Amino acid sequence: AQSVTQLGSHVSVSEGALVLLRCNYSSSVPPYLFWYVQYPNQGLQLLLKYTTGATLVKGINGFEAEFKKSETSFHLTKPSAHMSDAAEYFCAVSGYSSASKIIFGSGTRLSIRP
Amino acid sequence: KAGVTQTPRYLIKTRGQQVTLSCSPISGHRSVSWYQQTPGQGLQFLFEYFSETQRNKGNFPGRFSGRQFSNSRSEMNVSTLELGDSALYLCASSLEGRTGVDTEAFFGQGTRLTVV
């Protein structure tokens, strides 16, 4: 069975500071990993994805994530937070059985302090 | 290229009623999945349709059903609504919903269902 665990339901950083959102996964097969962002009253937007190949993945809006198999982690980072980054972030996993069945983490709400 | 379109955006229904939600996928996408999002349970997979057939199903009661039409548009139906069905229902489309073919799902803005 696949699952993801997001550490911290709420993270608050100052504008310009480093953003680090943590995600650990569990999967019996090589996983496909994703980070999605959700703004209030909106759907989910894909930030980045890891499938195979390079373990450092760059996404939109300056975000990136590193797949670390030894730590079963896929943490999301951004060097300098912007006020517009305030949103809910979801780590997710899918696998060989079906790319359409995505298992989501519980989400991390990111707040940005001026 | 138009995105995933869900209608309506907001719905208010009474307990015991039934409701139908609609999802139009991105042109050319054949897989449509449905998710329920609530504050307590988070995002949960409901089911997936591909070529008018339900291919995958989550752990929801039989009151939740769906179908897909030949043009890939999908509808989701919930019968005998309960207060706990209040949620944001999200639809996602992908090319074929299979690893190796496509690994990205595009989400609609969702339908906010309130059961009173």
XYZ file of C-alpha atoms in Angstrom:
230
model
C 0.000 0.000 0.000
C 1.098 3.520 -0.689
C 0.872 6.484 1.641
C 2.392 9.875 2.284
C 2.923 11.716 5.545
C 3.271 15.453 5.679
C 4.986 16.741 8.785
C 3.370 19.891 10.091
C -0.168 20.913 9.268
C 0.812 24.567 9.378
C 4.102 26.249 8.545
C 4.711 29.987 8.894
C 7.741 31.769 7.444
C 8.744 35.358 6.866
C 8.730 36.835 3.408
C 12.146 36.180 1.849
C 12.897 33.232 4.124
C 13.460 29.628 3.107
C 10.371 27.489 2.675
C 10.671 23.818 3.663
C 7.635 21.532 3.590
C 8.281 17.951 4.612
C 6.900 14.804 3.047
C 7.711 11.150 3.632
C 6.271 8.379 1.529
C 5.671 4.699 1.860
C 5.504 2.532 -1.206
C 6.266 -1.076 -2.012
C 7.038 -0.151 -5.613
C 8.996 2.742 -7.105
C 6.679 5.661 -6.594
C 5.632 8.598 -8.660
C 5.631 11.601 -6.338
C 3.925 14.946 -6.672
C 3.461 18.265 -4.955
C 0.217 20.110 -5.550
C -0.810 23.588 -4.387
C -4.354 24.687 -3.615
C -5.425 28.297 -3.252
C -8.674 29.112 -1.412
C -11.776 27.900 -3.234
C -9.683 26.519 -6.061
C -8.723 23.132 -7.411
C -5.276 21.593 -7.260
C -2.386 22.805 -9.356
C 0.639 20.620 -9.995
C 3.850 22.213 -8.715
C 6.247 19.436 -9.681
C 6.529 15.692 -10.085
C 9.119 12.955 -9.766
C 8.832 9.940 -12.017
C 12.280 8.565 -12.851
C 15.706 10.001 -13.531
C 17.085 13.096 -11.856
C 16.246 13.148 -8.173
C 16.216 16.941 -7.902
C 13.044 18.158 -9.512
C 12.348 21.769 -10.360
C 8.814 23.022 -10.549
C 6.852 26.163 -11.114
C 7.056 29.356 -9.050
C 10.637 28.641 -7.943
C 9.830 25.461 -6.007
C 11.911 22.320 -6.105
C 11.958 18.947 -4.392
C 14.502 16.209 -3.939
C 13.657 12.515 -4.046
C 15.701 10.680 -1.426
C 15.085 6.968 -1.597
C 17.250 6.185 1.438
C 15.155 8.532 3.566
C 11.863 7.882 1.735
C 11.447 11.637 1.575
C 10.330 14.184 -1.000
C 10.597 17.554 0.747
C 9.526 20.733 -1.024
C 11.720 23.843 -0.840
C 11.838 27.390 -2.098
C 14.818 29.634 -1.320
C 12.853 32.838 -0.797
C 9.185 32.956 0.184
C 6.807 35.386 -1.445
C 3.471 36.559 -0.107
C 1.756 34.882 -3.055
C 3.043 31.471 -1.882
C 0.490 31.412 0.930
C -1.681 28.373 0.171
C -2.250 24.725 1.077
C 0.332 22.267 -0.223
C -0.250 18.574 -0.759
C 2.309 15.856 -1.233
C 0.972 12.885 -3.193
C 1.978 9.488 -4.540
C 0.816 7.156 -7.258
C 2.264 3.971 -8.599
C 2.253 1.351 -11.273
C -1.252 0.133 -10.524
C -2.899 3.333 -11.657
C -1.580 6.809 -12.257
C -5.116 8.071 -11.932
C -5.472 6.983 -8.300
C -3.463 9.511 -6.372
C -2.935 9.161 -2.650
C -2.666 12.551 -0.968
C -1.086 13.633 2.262
C -3.096 15.615 4.785
C -1.747 18.915 3.538
C 0.372 21.731 4.961
C -0.951 25.254 5.155
C 1.805 27.736 4.397
C 1.512 31.249 5.827
C 3.863 34.079 4.910
C 4.602 36.839 7.427
C 5.358 40.291 6.011
C -6.472 24.502 -24.468
C -9.391 24.541 -22.073
C -8.875 23.030 -18.643
C -11.066 20.686 -16.655
C -14.518 22.170 -16.183
C -16.773 21.261 -13.294
C -20.359 22.355 -12.933
C -21.940 23.679 -10.905
C -19.368 25.419 -8.698
C -21.677 25.555 -5.678
C -24.666 23.498 -4.591
C -26.903 23.446 -1.535
C -29.020 20.350 -1.011
C -31.210 18.973 1.737
C -30.599 15.705 3.560
C -32.158 12.795 1.723
C -32.012 14.425 -1.681
C -29.762 13.310 -4.491
C -27.296 15.347 -6.489
C -25.462 15.071 -9.809
C -22.160 16.762 -10.490
C -20.596 17.156 -13.913
C -17.020 17.132 -15.155
C -15.732 17.898 -18.641
C -12.123 16.738 -19.046
C -9.405 18.309 -21.120
C -9.898 17.560 -24.792
C -8.259 14.257 -25.666
C -8.133 12.996 -22.091
C -9.895 9.694 -21.613
C -9.474 9.128 -17.876
C -11.585 10.985 -15.337
C -11.168 10.573 -11.596
C -13.222 11.984 -8.749
C -12.017 13.025 -5.292
C -13.785 14.188 -2.158
C -12.101 16.826 -0.008
C -13.237 17.468 3.558
C -11.482 19.142 6.498
C -11.613 15.935 8.512
C -10.692 13.290 5.954
C -8.653 15.335 3.498
C -8.524 14.322 -0.143
C -9.946 10.889 -0.834
C -10.208 9.017 -4.102
C -13.754 8.136 -5.108
C -13.465 6.410 -8.489
C -11.982 6.553 -11.948
C -13.639 6.140 -15.316
C -11.946 5.253 -18.556
C -13.688 4.570 -21.856
C -17.093 4.661 -20.156
C -16.076 1.975 -17.642
C -15.300 2.295 -13.973
C -11.732 1.144 -13.700
C -10.859 1.956 -10.113
C -12.873 2.551 -6.989
C -12.176 3.962 -3.533
C -13.796 3.075 -0.223
C -17.082 4.912 -0.439
C -20.612 3.565 0.046
C -22.798 2.627 -2.875
C -24.653 5.943 -2.586
C -21.762 7.385 -4.545
C -21.823 6.448 -8.203
C -20.681 7.797 -11.488
C -20.643 7.318 -15.184
C -18.735 8.437 -18.212
C -20.074 9.260 -21.633
C -18.588 8.540 -25.027
C -17.155 12.070 -25.197
C -15.315 11.380 -21.889
C -17.487 13.763 -19.903
C -18.299 12.311 -16.522
C -21.028 12.694 -13.968
C -20.996 11.803 -10.314
C -24.184 11.077 -8.395
C -24.772 10.959 -4.675
C -28.108 9.610 -3.500
C -29.788 9.992 -0.108
C -27.515 12.832 0.904
C -26.161 12.978 4.434
C -24.719 15.955 6.293
C -21.296 14.313 6.102
C -21.378 14.450 2.320
C -20.750 18.179 2.498
C -17.412 18.587 0.763
C -15.488 19.930 -2.170
C -15.707 17.394 -4.989
C -12.803 17.530 -7.381
C -12.537 16.003 -10.786
C -9.211 15.211 -12.461
C -8.503 14.221 -16.013
C -5.491 12.572 -17.557
C -4.609 11.121 -20.921
C -5.100 7.487 -20.059
C -4.555 7.308 -16.301
C -1.791 4.757 -16.724
C 1.764 4.850 -15.498
C 4.161 5.037 -18.407
C 1.628 6.744 -20.614
C 0.894 9.772 -18.519
C 1.681 10.607 -14.947
C -0.063 13.894 -14.514
C -3.631 14.572 -13.546
C -5.188 17.975 -14.158
C -7.771 19.099 -11.642
C -10.877 21.186 -12.032
C -11.868 23.914 -9.590
C -14.321 21.627 -7.884
C -17.948 21.675 -6.864
C -18.668 22.805 -3.325
C -21.597 20.748 -2.024
C -23.343 21.788 1.172
C -25.936 19.447 2.667
C -28.331 21.044 5.137
